[in-house]
Short mmCIF file of C-alpha atoms and ligand atoms in Angstrom, two decimals:
data_model
loop_
_atom_site.label_atom_id
_atom_site.label_comp_id
_atom_site.label_asym_id
_atom_site.label_seq_id
_atom_site.Cartn_x
_atom_site.Cartn_y
_atom_site.Cartn_z
CA MET A 148 -21.57 3.56 -20.54
CA SER A 149 -24.50 5.52 -19.20
CA SER A 150 -23.65 7.91 -16.41
CA LYS A 151 -27.19 7.71 -15.01
CA LEU A 152 -27.51 6.13 -11.57
CA CYS A 153 -28.37 2.44 -11.76
CA ILE A 154 -29.92 0.28 -9.03
CA GLY A 155 -27.34 -0.35 -6.31
CA GLY A 156 -24.88 1.93 -8.07
CA ILE A 157 -23.47 -1.14 -9.86
CA VAL A 158 -20.80 -0.42 -12.46
CA GLU A 159 -18.74 -2.48 -14.93
CA PRO A 160 -15.63 -4.23 -13.54
CA GLY A 161 -12.32 -2.78 -14.69
CA SER A 162 -14.07 0.11 -16.42
CA THR A 163 -11.49 2.74 -15.42
CA VAL A 164 -9.65 1.66 -18.59
CA ILE A 165 -11.70 4.22 -20.49
CA ASN A 166 -9.64 6.87 -18.70
CA LYS A 167 -6.27 7.15 -20.43
CA THR A 168 -3.97 8.44 -17.72
CA GLY A 169 -1.02 8.72 -20.11
CA SER A 170 -1.94 12.39 -20.51
CA TRP A 171 -0.75 13.02 -16.92
CA ARG A 172 2.85 12.27 -17.83
CA THR A 173 5.72 14.78 -17.65
CA PHE A 174 8.59 12.29 -17.92
CA LYS A 175 8.42 9.35 -20.27
CA PRO A 176 10.09 6.00 -19.51
CA ILE A 177 12.17 4.76 -22.43
CA TYR A 178 12.86 1.02 -22.33
CA GLN A 179 16.14 -0.19 -23.83
CA LYS A 180 15.62 -3.83 -24.70
CA GLU A 181 19.31 -4.55 -25.28
CA LYS A 182 20.14 -3.92 -21.60
CA CYS A 183 17.17 -5.85 -20.18
CA ILE A 184 17.77 -9.08 -18.24
CA LYS A 185 14.03 -9.94 -18.15
CA CYS A 186 13.91 -9.93 -14.33
CA GLY A 187 10.36 -8.57 -14.28
CA ILE A 188 10.96 -6.11 -11.43
CA CYS A 189 9.67 -3.16 -13.46
CA GLU A 190 6.48 -5.01 -14.40
CA LEU A 191 5.80 -5.87 -10.76
CA SER A 192 6.61 -2.34 -9.55
CA CYS A 193 4.33 -0.40 -11.89
CA PRO A 194 1.25 1.01 -10.11
CA GLU A 195 -0.56 1.35 -13.45
CA ASN A 196 0.09 -2.20 -14.69
CA CYS A 197 1.30 -0.74 -17.95
CA ILE A 198 4.56 -2.64 -18.39
CA ILE A 199 3.54 -5.55 -20.53
CA LYS A 200 5.49 -8.73 -21.23
CA THR A 201 5.88 -9.45 -24.93
CA GLU A 202 6.06 -12.88 -26.57
CA ASP A 203 9.87 -12.92 -26.53
CA GLY A 204 9.93 -12.37 -22.73
CA TYR A 205 10.97 -8.73 -23.00
CA TYR A 206 8.70 -5.83 -22.11
CA GLU A 207 6.87 -2.90 -23.68
CA ILE A 208 5.33 0.13 -22.01
CA ASP A 209 1.70 0.97 -22.62
CA TYR A 210 1.88 4.75 -22.86
CA ASP A 211 -1.91 5.04 -22.85
CA TYR A 212 -1.80 4.60 -19.08
CA CYS A 213 1.80 5.31 -17.96
CA LYS A 214 1.72 8.31 -15.60
CA GLY A 215 5.50 8.73 -15.75
CA CYS A 216 6.04 8.11 -12.03
CA GLY A 217 9.52 6.66 -12.66
CA ILE A 218 9.28 3.75 -10.20
CA CYS A 219 10.20 1.26 -12.97
CA SER A 220 13.32 3.26 -13.80
CA ASN A 221 14.26 3.65 -10.13
CA GLU A 222 13.85 -0.07 -9.40
CA CYS A 223 15.43 -1.57 -12.52
CA PRO A 224 18.72 -3.19 -11.49
CA ARG A 225 20.28 -2.62 -14.94
CA GLU A 226 19.37 1.03 -15.63
CA THR A 227 17.40 -0.17 -18.61
CA ILE A 228 14.63 2.40 -18.33
CA GLU A 229 15.51 6.03 -18.86
CA MET A 230 13.14 8.86 -17.90
CA VAL A 231 13.11 11.66 -20.47
CA LEU A 232 11.19 14.93 -20.42
CA GLU A 233 8.26 14.57 -22.78
CA GLU A 234 7.46 17.49 -25.05
CA LYS A 235 3.82 17.60 -26.04
CA MET B 197 -6.85 -1.08 -25.80
CA ASN B 198 -5.84 -2.05 -22.27
CA LYS B 199 -3.24 -4.84 -22.46
CA THR B 200 -2.71 -5.91 -18.85
CA THR B 201 -4.08 -9.14 -17.40
CA GLU B 202 -3.90 -7.81 -13.81
CA LEU B 203 -7.14 -7.74 -11.82
CA PHE B 204 -6.58 -4.14 -10.69
CA ALA B 205 -7.16 -2.13 -13.87
CA PRO B 206 -5.28 0.96 -15.03
CA GLY B 207 -7.05 4.24 -15.61
CA HIS B 208 -7.58 4.76 -11.86
CA ARG B 209 -6.93 8.23 -10.43
CA GLY B 210 -4.19 7.43 -7.89
CA CYS B 211 -1.25 9.88 -7.88
CA ALA B 212 1.68 8.92 -10.13
CA GLY B 213 3.66 6.45 -8.00
CA CYS B 214 0.77 5.68 -5.64
CA CYS B 215 1.46 3.20 -2.83
CA ASP B 216 -2.19 2.23 -2.47
CA ALA B 217 -2.45 1.31 -6.17
CA LEU B 218 0.55 -0.97 -5.71
CA ALA B 219 -1.06 -2.49 -2.62
CA ALA B 220 -4.31 -3.19 -4.50
CA LYS B 221 -2.40 -4.76 -7.39
CA PHE B 222 -0.45 -7.07 -5.09
CA MET B 223 -3.49 -8.08 -3.04
CA LEU B 224 -5.50 -9.10 -6.10
CA LYS B 225 -2.48 -10.83 -7.64
CA ALA B 226 -2.09 -12.83 -4.42
CA VAL B 227 -5.71 -13.81 -3.89
CA GLY B 228 -7.01 -14.16 -7.46
CA GLU B 229 -10.48 -13.57 -8.80
CA ASN B 230 -12.45 -15.66 -6.34
CA CYS B 231 -12.70 -12.90 -3.77
CA ILE B 232 -15.04 -10.16 -2.64
CA VAL B 233 -13.49 -6.88 -1.56
CA VAL B 234 -14.91 -4.31 0.85
CA THR B 235 -13.28 -0.88 0.89
CA PRO B 236 -14.16 1.96 3.26
CA THR B 237 -13.74 5.60 2.27
CA GLY B 238 -10.18 6.76 1.70
CA CYS B 239 -7.76 7.29 -1.16
CA LEU B 240 -7.98 3.73 -2.48
CA GLU B 241 -11.77 3.78 -2.65
CA VAL B 242 -11.96 7.28 -4.12
CA PHE B 243 -9.33 6.87 -6.83
CA SER B 244 -10.35 3.35 -7.86
CA THR B 245 -14.08 3.98 -8.23
CA PRO B 246 -14.93 7.37 -9.74
CA PHE B 247 -18.58 6.77 -10.66
CA PRO B 248 -19.52 5.22 -13.09
CA GLU B 249 -16.15 3.47 -13.32
CA SER B 250 -14.33 0.86 -11.26
CA ALA B 251 -10.74 -0.39 -11.39
CA TRP B 252 -11.74 -3.63 -9.66
CA ASN B 253 -12.12 -6.79 -11.74
CA VAL B 254 -13.56 -8.62 -8.74
CA PRO B 255 -16.82 -8.03 -6.83
CA TRP B 256 -16.24 -4.93 -4.76
CA ILE B 257 -18.40 -3.00 -2.32
CA HIS B 258 -17.91 0.41 -0.76
CA SER B 259 -18.74 0.72 2.93
CA LEU B 260 -18.81 3.83 5.07
CA PHE B 261 -15.52 5.13 6.45
CA GLU B 262 -16.10 3.40 9.79
CA ASN B 263 -17.73 0.06 9.02
CA ALA B 264 -15.69 -1.97 6.51
CA ALA B 265 -15.23 -4.87 8.96
CA ALA B 266 -18.96 -4.93 9.71
CA VAL B 267 -19.82 -5.02 6.00
CA ALA B 268 -17.27 -7.80 5.42
CA SER B 269 -18.86 -9.71 8.33
CA GLY B 270 -22.22 -9.34 6.61
CA VAL B 271 -20.84 -10.57 3.28
CA GLU B 272 -19.39 -13.63 5.00
CA ALA B 273 -22.57 -14.37 6.96
CA ALA B 274 -24.72 -13.97 3.85
CA LEU B 275 -22.55 -16.32 1.76
CA LYS B 276 -22.67 -18.90 4.55
CA ALA B 277 -26.45 -18.59 4.89
CA LEU B 278 -26.84 -19.10 1.14
CA GLY B 279 -24.47 -22.08 1.23
CA ARG B 280 -22.15 -20.28 -1.17
CA LYS B 281 -19.14 -19.47 0.96
CA ASN B 282 -17.06 -22.35 -0.50
CA ASP B 283 -13.58 -21.07 -1.38
CA THR B 284 -14.58 -17.45 -1.80
CA LYS B 285 -12.20 -15.14 0.07
CA ILE B 286 -13.45 -11.98 1.71
CA MET B 287 -11.07 -9.10 2.09
CA ALA B 288 -11.69 -5.74 3.72
CA ILE B 289 -9.03 -3.19 2.73
CA GLY B 290 -8.89 -0.01 4.78
CA GLY B 291 -6.52 2.91 5.24
CA ASP B 292 -4.83 3.64 8.57
CA GLY B 293 -7.47 6.20 9.51
CA ALA B 294 -10.28 3.78 8.65
CA THR B 295 -8.59 0.93 10.50
CA ILE B 296 -6.63 2.28 13.46
CA ASP B 297 -8.98 5.11 14.41
CA ILE B 298 -12.50 5.30 13.09
CA GLY B 299 -13.16 1.64 12.19
CA ILE B 300 -11.48 0.03 15.17
CA ARG B 301 -14.69 -0.72 17.06
CA GLY B 302 -16.33 -2.53 14.13
CA LEU B 303 -13.07 -4.32 13.41
CA SER B 304 -12.76 -5.46 17.01
CA GLY B 305 -16.34 -6.76 16.94
CA ALA B 306 -15.80 -8.67 13.69
CA PHE B 307 -12.67 -10.36 15.09
CA GLU B 308 -14.46 -11.13 18.35
CA ARG B 309 -17.31 -12.80 16.43
CA GLY B 310 -14.73 -14.79 14.51
CA HIS B 311 -15.83 -14.22 10.92
CA ASP B 312 -13.80 -15.97 8.25
CA PHE B 313 -12.28 -12.98 6.48
CA THR B 314 -9.07 -11.02 6.08
CA TYR B 315 -8.64 -7.40 7.03
CA VAL B 316 -5.80 -5.56 5.31
CA CYS B 317 -4.73 -2.16 6.59
CA VAL B 318 -2.92 -0.12 3.92
CA ASP B 319 -1.05 2.23 6.20
CA ASN B 320 0.14 5.43 4.54
CA GLU B 321 0.39 6.98 8.00
CA ALA B 322 -2.18 9.79 7.80
CA TYR B 323 -5.62 10.72 6.47
CA MET B 324 -4.37 11.29 2.93
CA ASN B 325 -7.59 11.59 1.00
CA THR B 326 -8.70 14.63 3.00
CA GLY B 327 -5.31 16.36 3.03
CA VAL B 328 -2.78 14.65 5.32
CA GLN B 329 -4.32 14.89 8.79
CA ARG B 330 -2.69 12.96 11.62
CA SER B 331 -4.02 9.47 12.42
CA GLY B 332 -3.11 6.83 15.02
CA GLY B 333 -0.77 5.46 12.34
CA THR B 334 1.23 8.68 11.98
CA PRO B 335 4.75 8.20 13.31
CA PHE B 336 6.34 10.22 16.09
CA ALA B 337 7.59 13.68 15.00
CA ALA B 338 6.04 13.67 11.50
CA THR B 339 4.51 16.97 10.43
CA THR B 340 0.92 16.74 9.21
CA THR B 341 -1.71 19.43 8.63
CA THR B 342 -3.11 18.81 12.13
CA THR B 343 0.29 18.36 13.82
CA PRO B 344 2.27 21.04 12.04
CA ALA B 345 5.92 21.43 12.97
CA GLY B 346 6.94 24.98 13.75
CA LYS B 347 8.14 27.20 16.57
CA ALA B 348 5.85 25.59 19.14
CA SER B 349 6.02 21.93 18.04
CA PHE B 350 8.24 19.33 16.43
CA GLY B 351 5.22 17.66 14.78
CA ASN B 352 3.25 14.62 15.93
CA LEU B 353 3.81 14.23 19.67
CA ARG B 354 2.57 10.66 20.03
CA PRO B 355 4.10 7.36 18.90
CA LYS B 356 2.51 5.23 16.19
CA LYS B 357 -0.18 2.94 17.61
CA ASN B 358 0.82 -0.73 17.53
CA MET B 359 -2.22 -2.00 15.63
CA PRO B 360 -0.92 -5.51 14.80
CA GLN B 361 -0.51 -6.19 18.55
CA ILE B 362 -4.08 -5.02 19.15
CA MET B 363 -5.36 -7.44 16.50
CA LEU B 364 -3.22 -10.20 17.98
CA ALA B 365 -4.84 -9.59 21.36
CA HIS B 366 -8.13 -10.65 19.72
CA GLY B 367 -6.74 -14.17 19.38
CA SER B 368 -6.41 -13.95 15.60
CA PRO B 369 -4.81 -17.09 14.13
CA TYR B 370 -2.72 -15.07 11.67
CA VAL B 371 -1.40 -11.53 11.91
CA ALA B 372 1.35 -10.23 9.62
CA THR B 373 3.20 -7.02 8.87
CA THR B 374 4.58 -6.28 5.42
CA SER B 375 5.25 -3.47 2.94
CA VAL B 376 4.46 -2.51 -0.65
CA ALA B 377 8.24 -2.34 -1.09
CA TYR B 378 8.46 -6.13 -0.80
CA PRO B 379 5.86 -7.40 -3.28
CA LYS B 380 6.69 -11.09 -2.88
CA ASP B 381 6.60 -10.88 0.92
CA MET B 382 3.34 -8.97 0.77
CA MET B 383 1.69 -11.36 -1.68
CA ARG B 384 2.74 -14.41 0.33
CA LYS B 385 1.31 -12.93 3.53
CA VAL B 386 -1.96 -11.75 2.01
CA LYS B 387 -2.49 -15.13 0.34
CA LYS B 388 -1.73 -16.95 3.56
CA ALA B 389 -4.06 -14.68 5.54
CA THR B 390 -6.95 -15.49 3.21
CA GLU B 391 -6.19 -19.22 3.39
CA VAL B 392 -6.19 -19.40 7.19
CA THR B 393 -9.73 -19.92 8.53
CA GLY B 394 -10.99 -17.21 10.84
CA PRO B 395 -10.38 -13.47 11.14
CA THR B 396 -6.85 -12.64 9.95
CA TYR B 397 -5.03 -9.32 9.74
CA VAL B 398 -2.29 -7.96 7.49
CA HIS B 399 -0.76 -4.53 8.11
CA VAL B 400 0.92 -3.07 5.02
CA HIS B 401 3.36 -0.16 5.21
CA ALA B 402 2.68 2.16 2.26
CA PRO B 403 4.86 5.22 1.50
CA CYS B 404 2.70 8.02 0.05
CA THR B 405 4.46 10.38 -2.35
CA THR B 406 1.98 13.21 -1.80
CA GLY B 407 1.51 12.98 1.95
CA TRP B 408 5.10 12.28 2.95
CA GLY B 409 6.73 14.57 0.42
CA PHE B 410 9.08 12.58 -1.80
CA ASP B 411 9.33 12.03 -5.54
CA GLY B 412 6.85 9.47 -6.89
CA SER B 413 9.68 7.36 -8.29
CA LYS B 414 10.86 6.59 -4.73
CA THR B 415 7.75 4.88 -3.31
CA ILE B 416 9.40 1.47 -3.17
CA GLU B 417 12.80 2.87 -2.19
CA LEU B 418 11.27 4.64 0.84
CA GLY B 419 9.43 1.48 1.89
CA ARG B 420 12.70 -0.42 1.73
CA LEU B 421 14.41 2.22 3.88
CA ALA B 422 11.69 1.97 6.54
CA VAL B 423 12.41 -1.75 6.78
CA GLU B 424 16.20 -1.47 6.59
CA THR B 425 16.28 1.14 9.38
CA ALA B 426 14.14 -1.19 11.55
CA LEU B 427 11.40 1.42 11.80
CA TRP B 428 9.01 -1.04 10.13
CA PRO B 429 9.56 -4.66 11.25
CA MET B 430 8.04 -7.30 8.97
CA MET B 431 6.84 -10.57 10.48
CA ASP B 432 4.40 -13.48 10.51
CA ILE B 433 2.55 -14.22 13.76
CA GLU B 434 0.71 -17.55 13.83
CA ASN B 435 -1.55 -18.42 16.76
CA GLY B 436 0.24 -15.84 18.87
CA ASP B 437 3.80 -16.92 18.07
CA ILE B 438 6.21 -15.06 15.84
CA THR B 439 7.00 -17.65 13.17
CA GLY B 440 8.90 -15.52 10.68
CA VAL B 441 10.87 -12.29 10.77
CA HIS B 442 12.32 -10.40 7.83
CA LYS B 443 16.00 -10.11 8.72
CA ILE B 444 17.83 -6.87 7.93
CA ARG B 445 21.07 -7.51 6.09
CA ASN B 446 22.53 -4.06 6.40
CA LYS B 447 20.92 -1.92 9.11
CA ARG B 448 20.84 1.76 8.19
CA PRO B 449 20.69 4.82 10.46
CA VAL B 450 17.21 6.40 10.69
CA GLU B 451 18.54 9.68 9.28
CA GLU B 452 18.67 8.08 5.84
CA TYR B 453 14.94 7.42 5.98
CA LEU B 454 13.99 10.73 7.64
CA LYS B 455 15.97 13.05 5.39
CA ALA B 456 14.36 11.59 2.27
CA GLN B 457 10.92 12.96 3.25
CA LYS B 458 9.51 16.46 3.67
CA ARG B 459 7.40 15.39 6.66
CA PHE B 460 10.60 14.95 8.73
CA LYS B 461 12.66 17.71 7.14
CA HIS B 462 12.17 20.10 10.09
CA LEU B 463 14.06 17.71 12.36
CA PHE B 464 17.27 18.67 10.57
CA SER B 465 16.87 22.41 11.23
CA ILE B 466 14.85 23.07 14.42
CA PRO B 467 16.58 23.47 17.79
CA GLY B 468 16.46 20.13 19.58
CA GLY B 469 15.94 18.28 16.29
CA ALA B 470 18.96 16.08 16.90
CA ASP B 471 17.43 14.86 20.18
CA ILE B 472 14.20 13.94 18.39
CA ILE B 473 16.17 12.02 15.77
CA LYS B 474 17.95 10.24 18.60
CA LYS B 475 14.58 9.20 20.03
CA ILE B 476 13.52 7.87 16.64
CA GLN B 477 16.78 5.91 16.44
CA GLU B 478 15.94 4.45 19.86
CA LEU B 479 12.54 3.31 18.53
CA ALA B 480 14.31 1.57 15.63
CA ASP B 481 16.89 -0.02 17.94
CA TRP B 482 14.13 -1.25 20.22
CA ASN B 483 12.42 -2.94 17.24
CA ALA B 484 15.68 -4.52 16.10
CA ASP B 485 16.30 -5.86 19.56
CA GLN B 486 12.75 -6.91 20.41
CA TYR B 487 12.12 -8.78 17.14
CA ASP B 488 15.69 -9.87 16.49
CA LEU B 489 15.71 -8.19 13.07
C1 TPP C 556 -17.56 9.35 9.03
C2 TPP C 556 -16.67 10.04 8.10
N1 TPP C 556 -15.80 10.97 8.58
C3 TPP C 556 -14.95 11.61 7.75
C4 TPP C 556 -14.94 11.32 6.42
C5 TPP C 556 -14.01 12.07 5.49
N2 TPP C 556 -12.93 11.24 5.01
C6 TPP C 556 -12.97 10.65 3.83
S1 TPP C 556 -11.57 9.84 3.43
C7 TPP C 556 -10.83 10.32 4.87
C8 TPP C 556 -9.42 9.95 5.17
C9 TPP C 556 -9.09 8.51 5.02
O1 TPP C 556 -7.88 8.23 5.66
P1 TPP C 556 -7.29 6.76 5.65
O2 TPP C 556 -8.28 5.79 6.17
O3 TPP C 556 -5.97 6.77 6.34
O4 TPP C 556 -7.11 6.45 4.10
P2 TPP C 556 -6.13 7.20 3.05
O5 TPP C 556 -6.96 8.20 2.33
O6 TPP C 556 -5.02 7.81 3.83
O7 TPP C 556 -5.63 6.10 2.17
C10 TPP C 556 -11.72 11.11 5.64
C11 TPP C 556 -11.38 11.73 6.92
C12 TPP C 556 -15.87 10.36 5.94
N3 TPP C 556 -15.92 10.02 4.64
N4 TPP C 556 -16.71 9.74 6.79
S1 SF4 C 557 6.83 5.43 -15.21
FE1 SF4 C 557 5.46 4.60 -13.60
S2 SF4 C 557 3.51 4.35 -14.66
FE2 SF4 C 557 5.06 4.54 -16.26
S3 SF4 C 557 5.68 2.47 -16.76
FE3 SF4 C 557 7.10 3.20 -15.19
S4 SF4 C 557 6.23 2.52 -13.26
FE4 SF4 C 557 4.59 2.39 -14.79
S1 SF4 C 558 13.58 -4.19 -14.26
FE1 SF4 C 558 15.01 -3.63 -15.87
S2 SF4 C 558 16.16 -5.50 -16.31
FE2 SF4 C 558 14.36 -6.10 -15.12
S3 SF4 C 558 12.82 -6.65 -16.70
FE3 SF4 C 558 12.51 -4.49 -16.19
S4 SF4 C 558 13.73 -3.35 -17.68
FE4 SF4 C 558 14.43 -5.48 -17.73
S1 SF4 C 559 -2.34 10.82 -1.70
FE1 SF4 C 559 -1.00 9.02 -1.42
S2 SF4 C 559 -2.38 7.25 -1.13
FE2 SF4 C 559 -3.60 8.97 -1.93
S3 SF4 C 559 -3.67 8.61 -4.17
FE3 SF4 C 559 -1.94 10.00 -3.74
S4 SF4 C 559 -0.14 8.66 -3.46
FE4 SF4 C 559 -1.99 7.37 -3.33
MG1 MG C 560 -4.07 6.87 5.41
#
C-alpha cells in the first residue's frame, strides 16, 4: 500500500494485518490439545484474535500476531495453555 | 496470512493484554458488519489506525477528541437524508476522558436532539494515551500523573463521576453498565443498545495494564474483581427503570481489588491508608445496597 496521503485519508479495512505483532512477545503460549475441553474462553479472551478454531473444534495459536499477554492462559479453566519464556 | 474472521483485525498497536482492544472486538462481534463507527482521539483510535493502516473491518471515522457524538449525529442525519439509514447501526466509541470530560457537551446535545445512535464509553479510568492523567472517570484515591500520591496526598481526591446516571437524566431509552471481563454480558448490552431506537448509552469498565499497573495477563481478572467487590455494578436501565442487575455470588473485600494494582499500592503503606481503604469499602457497600447486587 502507498503511504502517500489519499483524499479523505481513506485506508484499507483491516490493513493492520501487515504488522506482525508476534515479534513483541517475551512469553509464548503453548496450547496442550489433550487437556482442552473446547470451551472457547481463550478464543474469546484474546485481544489479538489470534486463537483460531480448527476443523476438529480444538484451537491453534497464530504466532504471527500473538503478543504473549497471557490472558488466554490466565482465563483457561483447565490450565491448558502454558506460558514459556521464548528464546529468540 | 491472517486467519481470524473477527471484524477487529490483529496487527493493531495496543499494549499486550489491552482492554480497549478487547472492547473493540466485543463491540464489533455484537453488532456485526452493518455499522459505522466514530472514534475520538484516545488509545483505541491511535493504536487501531496508525496511518496508512486500520484494524477496523467496518466503516470507521476519526473525530476530534471532543466531538465524537456530534460526528455520529451527522452520520445519522446524513444517512436519513439520503434515505439510507435502514438497519445501519451507528456507534460512537470514546474513552473516559473523551466522554466524561471533554466530549460531554457534544454528547449531551446529541442525546437531547434524540439521534438514533449508540454511544459506548470505554472507561479505563484515566487519560491513558497521553500518559495516565486523571479524568472524571478516575476512582477515588488512585494515583495518576496529575494526582500523584505522596507525602502531601493520597492520590485522586474526588469520587468517580456517575456518568451513566447523567446519560439517564437525558431520558435515554436504554443505558447499561458492563465490563470487558464479562464478554457475553457486554455483547448482549451493546447489541441491545444498537437495536433500541434513539440515543442509547453503554458504559464499559476496562482495566488497563499500563495505566493501572498490573500484569497484562490479568486484564479480565481485574475486571472481574471490580465487579465482585461491588465497585463496578453492572445493570440494564430501560426507560428509566433498572430491569437487570448482575448479582454478585461471592462478594469480595475491596482490598483484593486494590492490592492487585500499582495505582492503589500506596494505600497499603501511607499513614491513614487504612481509613482511605475503609472509605472505598463504604463506596462498594453503598453500591451493593443501592442496586441490590
Ligand atoms: C482537544 C484535545 N486535547 C487534548 C488532546 C490530547 N489527547 C489525545 S488522547 C488523550 C487522552 C484520551 O483519554 P481517554 O479519552 O480517556 O482515552 P484513553 O486513551 O484513556 O483510552 C489526550 C488528552 C487532543 N488530542 N485533543
Ligand atoms: S498470549 Fe495473549 S495474544 Fe497470545 S494467544 Fe494468548 S491471549 Fe492471545
Ligand atoms: S480456555 Fe482452555 S479449555 Fe477452553 S478452549 Fe481454550 S484452551 Fe481449551
Ligand atoms: S495504555 Fe491501556 S488502553 Fe492504552 S493501549 Fe495500553 S493497555 Fe490499551
Ligand atoms: Mg481513558
